[in-house]
CSV table of C-alpha atoms in Angstrom, one decimal:
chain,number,residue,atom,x,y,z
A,1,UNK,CA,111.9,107.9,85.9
A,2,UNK,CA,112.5,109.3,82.2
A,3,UNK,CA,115.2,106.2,82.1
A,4,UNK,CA,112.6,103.9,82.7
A,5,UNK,CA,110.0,104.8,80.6
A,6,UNK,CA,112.6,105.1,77.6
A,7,UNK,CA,113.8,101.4,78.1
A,8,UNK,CA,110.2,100.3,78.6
A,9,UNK,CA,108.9,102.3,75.2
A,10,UNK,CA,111.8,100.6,73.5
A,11,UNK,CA,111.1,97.2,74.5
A,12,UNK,CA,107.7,97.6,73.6
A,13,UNK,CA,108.9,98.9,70.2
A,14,UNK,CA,110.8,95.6,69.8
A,15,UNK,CA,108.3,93.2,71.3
A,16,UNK,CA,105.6,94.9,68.4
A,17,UNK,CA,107.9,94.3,65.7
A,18,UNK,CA,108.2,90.8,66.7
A,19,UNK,CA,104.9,90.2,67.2
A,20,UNK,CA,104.4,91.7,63.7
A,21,UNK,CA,107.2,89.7,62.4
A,22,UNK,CA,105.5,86.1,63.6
A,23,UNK,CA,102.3,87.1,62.4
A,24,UNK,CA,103.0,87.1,58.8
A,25,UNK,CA,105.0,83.4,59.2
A,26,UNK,CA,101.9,81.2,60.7
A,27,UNK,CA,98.7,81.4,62.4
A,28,UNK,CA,97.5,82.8,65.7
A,29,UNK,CA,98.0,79.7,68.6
A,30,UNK,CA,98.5,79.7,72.3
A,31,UNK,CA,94.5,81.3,72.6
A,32,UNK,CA,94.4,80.3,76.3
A,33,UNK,CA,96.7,83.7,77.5
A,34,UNK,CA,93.2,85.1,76.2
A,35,UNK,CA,91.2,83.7,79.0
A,36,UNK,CA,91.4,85.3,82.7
A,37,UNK,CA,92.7,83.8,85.9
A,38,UNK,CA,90.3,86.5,88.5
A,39,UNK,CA,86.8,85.8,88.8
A,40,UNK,CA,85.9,89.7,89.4
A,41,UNK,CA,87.0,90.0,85.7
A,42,UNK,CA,85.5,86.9,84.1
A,43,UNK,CA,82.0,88.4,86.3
A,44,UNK,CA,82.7,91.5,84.3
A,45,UNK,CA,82.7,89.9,81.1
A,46,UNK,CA,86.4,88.2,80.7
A,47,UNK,CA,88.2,91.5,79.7
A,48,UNK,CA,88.8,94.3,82.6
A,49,UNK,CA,92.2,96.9,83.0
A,50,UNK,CA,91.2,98.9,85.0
A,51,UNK,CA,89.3,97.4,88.4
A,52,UNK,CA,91.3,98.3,91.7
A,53,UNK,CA,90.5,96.2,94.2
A,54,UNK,CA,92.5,93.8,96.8
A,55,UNK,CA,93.2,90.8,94.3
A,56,UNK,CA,96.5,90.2,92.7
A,57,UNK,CA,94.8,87.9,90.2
A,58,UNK,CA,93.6,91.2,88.6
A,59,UNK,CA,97.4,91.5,87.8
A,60,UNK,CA,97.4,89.2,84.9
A,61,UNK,CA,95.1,91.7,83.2
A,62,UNK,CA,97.4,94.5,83.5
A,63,UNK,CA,100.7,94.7,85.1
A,64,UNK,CA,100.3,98.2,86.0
A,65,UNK,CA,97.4,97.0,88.4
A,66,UNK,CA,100.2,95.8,90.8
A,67,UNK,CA,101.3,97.6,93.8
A,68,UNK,CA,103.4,97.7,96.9
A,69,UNK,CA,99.8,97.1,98.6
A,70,UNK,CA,99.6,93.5,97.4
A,71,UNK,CA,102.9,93.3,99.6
A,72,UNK,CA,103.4,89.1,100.6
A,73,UNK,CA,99.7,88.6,99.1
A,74,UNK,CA,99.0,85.4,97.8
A,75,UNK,CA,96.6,84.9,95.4
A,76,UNK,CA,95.1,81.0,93.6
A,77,UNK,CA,92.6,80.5,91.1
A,78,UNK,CA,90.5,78.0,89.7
A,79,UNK,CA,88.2,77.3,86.9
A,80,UNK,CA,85.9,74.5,85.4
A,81,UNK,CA,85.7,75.7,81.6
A,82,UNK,CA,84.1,74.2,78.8
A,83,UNK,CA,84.2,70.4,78.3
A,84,UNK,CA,86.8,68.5,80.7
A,85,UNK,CA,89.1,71.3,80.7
A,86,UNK,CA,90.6,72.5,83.9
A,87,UNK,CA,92.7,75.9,84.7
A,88,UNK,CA,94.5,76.8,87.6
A,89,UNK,CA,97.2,78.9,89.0
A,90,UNK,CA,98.6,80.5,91.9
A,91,UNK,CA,100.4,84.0,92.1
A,92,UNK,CA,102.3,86.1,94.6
A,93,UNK,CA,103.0,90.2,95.0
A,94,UNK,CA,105.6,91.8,96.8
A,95,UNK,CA,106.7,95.7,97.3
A,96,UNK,CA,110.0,97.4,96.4
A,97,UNK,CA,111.0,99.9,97.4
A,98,UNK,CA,109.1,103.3,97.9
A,99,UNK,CA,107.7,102.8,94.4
A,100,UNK,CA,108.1,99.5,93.0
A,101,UNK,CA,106.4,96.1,92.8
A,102,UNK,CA,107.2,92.8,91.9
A,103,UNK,CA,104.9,89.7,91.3
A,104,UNK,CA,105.1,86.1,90.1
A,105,UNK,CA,103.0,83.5,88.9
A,106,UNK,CA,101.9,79.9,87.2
A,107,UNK,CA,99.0,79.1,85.6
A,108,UNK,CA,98.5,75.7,84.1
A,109,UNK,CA,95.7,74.4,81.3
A,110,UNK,CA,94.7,71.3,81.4
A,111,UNK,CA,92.4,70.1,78.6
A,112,UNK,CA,92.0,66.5,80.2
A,113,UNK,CA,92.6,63.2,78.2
A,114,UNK,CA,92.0,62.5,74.5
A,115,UNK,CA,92.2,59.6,72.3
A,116,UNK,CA,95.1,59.1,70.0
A,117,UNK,CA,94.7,56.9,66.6
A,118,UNK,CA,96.9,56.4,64.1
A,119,UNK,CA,96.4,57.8,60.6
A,120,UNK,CA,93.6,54.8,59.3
A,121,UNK,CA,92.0,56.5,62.9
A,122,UNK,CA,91.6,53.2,64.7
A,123,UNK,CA,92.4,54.2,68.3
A,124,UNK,CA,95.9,53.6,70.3
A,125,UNK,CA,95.3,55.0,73.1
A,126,UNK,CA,94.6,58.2,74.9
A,127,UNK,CA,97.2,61.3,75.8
A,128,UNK,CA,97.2,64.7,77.8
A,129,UNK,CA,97.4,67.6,76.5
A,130,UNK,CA,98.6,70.7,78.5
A,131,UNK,CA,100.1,74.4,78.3
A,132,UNK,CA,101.6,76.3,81.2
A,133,UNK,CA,102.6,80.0,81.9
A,134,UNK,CA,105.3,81.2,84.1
A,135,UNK,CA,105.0,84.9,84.6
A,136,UNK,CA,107.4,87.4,86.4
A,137,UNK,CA,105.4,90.9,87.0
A,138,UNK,CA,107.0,94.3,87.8
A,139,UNK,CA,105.5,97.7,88.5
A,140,UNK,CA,106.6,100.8,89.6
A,141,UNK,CA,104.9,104.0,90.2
A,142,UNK,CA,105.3,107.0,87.6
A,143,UNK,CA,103.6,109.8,89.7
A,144,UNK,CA,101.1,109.9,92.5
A,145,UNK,CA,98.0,108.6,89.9
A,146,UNK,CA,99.8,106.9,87.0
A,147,UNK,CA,101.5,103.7,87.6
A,148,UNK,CA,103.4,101.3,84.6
A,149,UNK,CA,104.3,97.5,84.7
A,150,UNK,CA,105.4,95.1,82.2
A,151,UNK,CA,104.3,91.2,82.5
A,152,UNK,CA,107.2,88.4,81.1
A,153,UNK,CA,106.0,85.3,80.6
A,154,UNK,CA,107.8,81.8,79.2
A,155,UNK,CA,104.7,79.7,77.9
A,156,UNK,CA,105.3,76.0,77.4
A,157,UNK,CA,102.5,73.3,75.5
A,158,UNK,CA,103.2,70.1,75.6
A,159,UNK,CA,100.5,67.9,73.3
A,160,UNK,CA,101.0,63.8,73.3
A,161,UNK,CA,104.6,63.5,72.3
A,162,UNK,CA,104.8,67.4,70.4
A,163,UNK,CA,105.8,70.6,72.4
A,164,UNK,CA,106.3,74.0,71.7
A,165,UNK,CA,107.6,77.1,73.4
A,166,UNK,CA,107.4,80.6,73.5
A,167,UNK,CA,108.0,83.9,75.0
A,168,UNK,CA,106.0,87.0,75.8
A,169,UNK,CA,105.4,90.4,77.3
A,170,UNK,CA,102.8,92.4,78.6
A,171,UNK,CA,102.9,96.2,78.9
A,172,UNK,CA,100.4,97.9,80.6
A,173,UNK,CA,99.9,102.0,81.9
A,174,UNK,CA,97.1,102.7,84.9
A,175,UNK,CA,95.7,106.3,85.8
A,176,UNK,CA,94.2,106.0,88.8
A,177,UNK,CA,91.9,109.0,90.9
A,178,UNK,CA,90.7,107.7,93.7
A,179,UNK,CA,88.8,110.9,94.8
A,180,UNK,CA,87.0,110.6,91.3
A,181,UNK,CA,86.7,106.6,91.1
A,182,UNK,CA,87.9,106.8,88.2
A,183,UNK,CA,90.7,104.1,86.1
A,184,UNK,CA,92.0,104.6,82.7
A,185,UNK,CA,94.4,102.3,81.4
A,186,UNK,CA,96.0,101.1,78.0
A,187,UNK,CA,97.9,97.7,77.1
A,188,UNK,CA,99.9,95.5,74.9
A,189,UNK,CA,99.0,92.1,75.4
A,190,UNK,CA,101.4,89.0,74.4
A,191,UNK,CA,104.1,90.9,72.3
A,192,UNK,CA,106.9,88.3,71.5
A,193,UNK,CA,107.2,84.9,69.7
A,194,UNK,CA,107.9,81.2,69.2
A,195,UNK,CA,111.3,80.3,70.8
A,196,UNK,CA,110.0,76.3,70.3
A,197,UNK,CA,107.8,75.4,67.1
A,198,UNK,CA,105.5,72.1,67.4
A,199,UNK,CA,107.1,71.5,64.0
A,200,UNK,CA,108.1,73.5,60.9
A,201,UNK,CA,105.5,75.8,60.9
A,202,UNK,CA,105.6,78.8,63.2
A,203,UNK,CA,102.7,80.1,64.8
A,204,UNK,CA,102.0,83.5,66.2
A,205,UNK,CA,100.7,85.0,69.4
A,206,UNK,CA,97.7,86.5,70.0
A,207,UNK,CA,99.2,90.1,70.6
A,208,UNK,CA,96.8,92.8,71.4
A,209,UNK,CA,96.1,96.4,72.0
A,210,UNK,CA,93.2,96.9,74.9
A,211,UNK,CA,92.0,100.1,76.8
A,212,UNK,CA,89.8,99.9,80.2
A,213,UNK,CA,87.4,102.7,81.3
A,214,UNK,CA,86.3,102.5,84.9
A,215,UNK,CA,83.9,104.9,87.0
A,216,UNK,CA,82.1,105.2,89.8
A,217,UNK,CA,78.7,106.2,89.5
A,218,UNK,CA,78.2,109.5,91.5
A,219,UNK,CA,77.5,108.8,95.3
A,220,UNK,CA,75.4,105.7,94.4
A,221,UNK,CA,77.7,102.1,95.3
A,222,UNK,CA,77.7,101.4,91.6
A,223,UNK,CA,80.5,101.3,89.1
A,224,UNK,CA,80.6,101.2,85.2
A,225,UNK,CA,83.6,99.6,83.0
A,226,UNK,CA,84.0,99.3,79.6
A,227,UNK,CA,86.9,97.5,77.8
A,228,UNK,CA,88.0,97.3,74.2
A,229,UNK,CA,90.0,94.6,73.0
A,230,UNK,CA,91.5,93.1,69.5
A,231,UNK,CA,92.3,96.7,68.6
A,232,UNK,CA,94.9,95.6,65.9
A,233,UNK,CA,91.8,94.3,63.7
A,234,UNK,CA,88.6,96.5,62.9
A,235,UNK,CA,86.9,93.8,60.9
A,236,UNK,CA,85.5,91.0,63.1
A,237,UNK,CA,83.0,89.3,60.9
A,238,UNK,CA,80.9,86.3,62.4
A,239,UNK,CA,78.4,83.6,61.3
A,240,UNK,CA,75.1,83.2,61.7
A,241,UNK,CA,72.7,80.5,60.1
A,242,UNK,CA,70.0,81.7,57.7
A,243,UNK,CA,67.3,80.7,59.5
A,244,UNK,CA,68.0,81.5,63.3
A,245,UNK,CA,65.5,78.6,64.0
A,246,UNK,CA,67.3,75.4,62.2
A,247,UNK,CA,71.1,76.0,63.4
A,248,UNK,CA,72.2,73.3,60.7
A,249,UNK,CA,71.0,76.0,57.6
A,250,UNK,CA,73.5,78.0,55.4
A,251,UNK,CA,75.6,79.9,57.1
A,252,UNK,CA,75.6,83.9,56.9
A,253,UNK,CA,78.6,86.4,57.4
A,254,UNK,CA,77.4,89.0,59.7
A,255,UNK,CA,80.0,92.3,59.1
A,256,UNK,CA,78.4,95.8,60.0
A,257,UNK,CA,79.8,99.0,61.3
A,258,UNK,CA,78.1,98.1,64.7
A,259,UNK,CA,78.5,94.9,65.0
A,260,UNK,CA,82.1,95.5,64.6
A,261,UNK,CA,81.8,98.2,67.1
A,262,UNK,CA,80.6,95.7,69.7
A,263,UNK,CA,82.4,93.0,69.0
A,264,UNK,CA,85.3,95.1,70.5
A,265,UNK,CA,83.9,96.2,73.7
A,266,UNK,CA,82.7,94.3,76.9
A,267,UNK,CA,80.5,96.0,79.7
A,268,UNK,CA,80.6,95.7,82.9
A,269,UNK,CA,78.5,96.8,86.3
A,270,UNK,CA,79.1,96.6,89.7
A,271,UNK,CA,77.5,96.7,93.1
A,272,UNK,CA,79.8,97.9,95.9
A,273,UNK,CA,77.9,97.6,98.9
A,274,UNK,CA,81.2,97.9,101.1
A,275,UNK,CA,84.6,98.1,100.5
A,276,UNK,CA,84.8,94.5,101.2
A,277,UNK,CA,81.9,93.0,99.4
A,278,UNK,CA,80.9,93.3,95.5
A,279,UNK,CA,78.6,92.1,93.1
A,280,UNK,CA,79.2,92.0,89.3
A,281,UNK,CA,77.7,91.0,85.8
A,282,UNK,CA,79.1,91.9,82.5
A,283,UNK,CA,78.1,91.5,78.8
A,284,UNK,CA,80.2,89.9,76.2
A,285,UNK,CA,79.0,91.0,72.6
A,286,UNK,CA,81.4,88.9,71.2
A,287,UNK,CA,80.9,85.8,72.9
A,288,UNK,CA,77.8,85.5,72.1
A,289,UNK,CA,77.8,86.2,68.4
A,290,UNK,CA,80.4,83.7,68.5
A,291,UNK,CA,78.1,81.0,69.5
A,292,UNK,CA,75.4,82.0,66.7
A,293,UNK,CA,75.9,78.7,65.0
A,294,UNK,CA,75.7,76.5,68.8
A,295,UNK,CA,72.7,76.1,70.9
A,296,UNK,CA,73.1,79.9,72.6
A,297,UNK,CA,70.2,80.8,75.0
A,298,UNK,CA,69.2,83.9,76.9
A,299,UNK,CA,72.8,83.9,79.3
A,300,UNK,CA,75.1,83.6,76.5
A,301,UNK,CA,77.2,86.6,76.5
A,302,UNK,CA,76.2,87.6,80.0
A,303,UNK,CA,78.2,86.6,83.3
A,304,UNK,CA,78.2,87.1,86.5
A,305,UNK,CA,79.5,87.3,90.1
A,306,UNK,CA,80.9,87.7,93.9
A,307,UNK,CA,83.6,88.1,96.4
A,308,UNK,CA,83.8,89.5,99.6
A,309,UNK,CA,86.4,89.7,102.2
A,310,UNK,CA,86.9,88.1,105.5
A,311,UNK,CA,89.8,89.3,107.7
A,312,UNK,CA,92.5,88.1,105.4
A,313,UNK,CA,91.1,85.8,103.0
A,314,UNK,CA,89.2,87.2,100.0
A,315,UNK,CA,86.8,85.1,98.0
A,316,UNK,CA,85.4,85.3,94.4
A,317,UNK,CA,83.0,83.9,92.4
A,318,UNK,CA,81.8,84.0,88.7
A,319,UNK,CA,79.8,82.1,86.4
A,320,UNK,CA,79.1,81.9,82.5
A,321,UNK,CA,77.1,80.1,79.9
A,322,UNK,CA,78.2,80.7,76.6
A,323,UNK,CA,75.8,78.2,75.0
A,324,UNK,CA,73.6,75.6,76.4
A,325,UNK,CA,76.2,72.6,76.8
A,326,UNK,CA,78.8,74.4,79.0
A,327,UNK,CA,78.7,76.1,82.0
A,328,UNK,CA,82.1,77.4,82.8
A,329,UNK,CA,82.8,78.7,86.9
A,330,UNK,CA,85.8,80.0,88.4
A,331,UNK,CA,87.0,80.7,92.0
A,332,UNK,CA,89.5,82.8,93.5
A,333,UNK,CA,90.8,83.2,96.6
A,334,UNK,CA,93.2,85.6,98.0
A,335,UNK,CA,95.6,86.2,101.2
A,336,UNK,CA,98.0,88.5,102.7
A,337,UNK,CA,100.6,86.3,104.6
A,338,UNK,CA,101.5,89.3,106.7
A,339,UNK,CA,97.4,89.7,107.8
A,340,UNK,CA,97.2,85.9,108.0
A,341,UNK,CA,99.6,85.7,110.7
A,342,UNK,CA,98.5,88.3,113.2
């Protein structure tokens, strides 16, 4: 065990100091490892560590949330985002051992077709334009409530005739008491680098350090989460317009203790009627100060959603409206093969 967590706290040493490394040569790219595969945690408000429940899309998250009990579970995923865009990905857990796990997965983007012109812009045509994620999860438990797990992943874009390459790491820690309900957990999201540039310039990942708070509420069949994310930057300024009635007026910077406070966390509620059904909403702070200068309404920020279990197949459900013109939805389902075939 003390070999294991000395080769994982040095690869995570070395990952940092790449991801350090890239992010003084180029700007932050590859944004979409930022959005979630599982609709419990988009429902929750698009960030979540620490949820246990019977969904191995919860994995991409945090690797520590896999387990020999998603043995030969199969888990897919889609989601309608904003515009034409498209996401979807399959995934697939499997015990080893007394105390390990091993997972993997692919998750494609696809941002549907654009129009390409030439440098006078008269049009020549349209292209696709696509990334991809191939992820190979392991997980192994430390003691009887504390579980780590590490998430590799090659990502690949591939933009009209330009692609780029890179590769990543997730390293994730769960402390789990079930008798309390209660989930701690700390990660280090998308630690590497470029291994393909687009061109001469090289561009970063959007590495992260996130920690995921998640309690049951007493006797009652609620639970509260709360999740902080982009803990390698205090400052998170946004924009506002001047006058919150004519969106096309000067723009403001919006920077306060608070508001910087917020933009870092995301709240979550849920309703567990039954170990097999659950109800969720969660509120994104960020989101929707991000869309201060778009056509935001009452929902932005807030999303919501479902799943329940029947025998063997689980289903989810969540929806979000970060402004006015998009309404994003995404849809889960989940399997054990071993369950299925009884």
């Amino acid at each position: 065990m003390h070999s294991i967590l000395r080769h994982t706290l040095a690869l995570m040493g070395a990952l940092i100091a790449c991801s350090i490394a890239a992010a003084q040569d180029g700007t932050t790219a590859y944004q979409f490892l930022n959005v979630p595969v599982s609709s419990h945690v988009y429902a929750l408000g698009g960030h979540n560590l620490t949820i246990i429940d019977d969904d191995i899309n919860l994995v991409e998250q945090n690797p520590a949330l896999l387990g020999k009990e998603f043995d030969h579970q199969v888990g897919l995923n889609y989601m309608r985002y904003i515009g034409s865009t498209n996401f979807m990905g399959a995934r697939y857990g499997q015990g080893i051992g007394e105390h390990g796990a091993l997972g993997v997965g692919i998750q494609y983007y696809g941002y549907g077709k654009m129009n390409a012109a030439d440098a006078s812009g008269v049009i020549t045509g349209t292209f696709n334009a696509s990334d991809m994620a191939f992820t190979l999860t392991y997980s192994h438990d430390i003691s009887e409530n504390l579980r780590g797990g590490i998430n590799l992943k090659y990502v690949y874009s591939s933009y009209e005739t330009y692609s780029a390459g890179a590769i990543a790491a997730d390293l994730g820690i769960n402390y789990y008491n079930p008798d309390k309900d209660l989930s701690l957990s700390l990660v280090a999201k998308n630690l590497g680098g470029q291994v393909k540039k687009f061109n001469d310039k090289r561009d970063k990942l959007p590495w992260d350090i996130q920690l995921g708070f998640s309690k049951g509420l007493g006797s009652t069949p609620f639970r509260l989460s709360v999740t902080a994310f982009g803990l390698t930057k205090w400052k998170s300024p946004y924009y506002e317009p001047a006058d919150k009635n004519n969106t096309s007026s000067e723009l403001v910077e919006k920077e306060k203790f608070v508001s910087n406070l917020f933009r870092h966390l995301v709240f979550g509620v849920e309703y567990l009627p039954t170990d097999r059904i659950y109800i969720a909403a969660g509120y994104n702070y960020k989101t929707r100060t991000d869309m201060s200068t778009y056509k935001r309404n009452f929902l932005s920020g807030f999303s919501i959603g479902g799943g329940m279990k029947v025998k063997a197949l689980g289903f989810g459900v969540a929806f979000a409206q970060p402004h006015t013109g998009a309404t994003t939805f995404m849809f889960n389902l989940t399997t054990s093969i071993g369950e299925l075939m009884r």
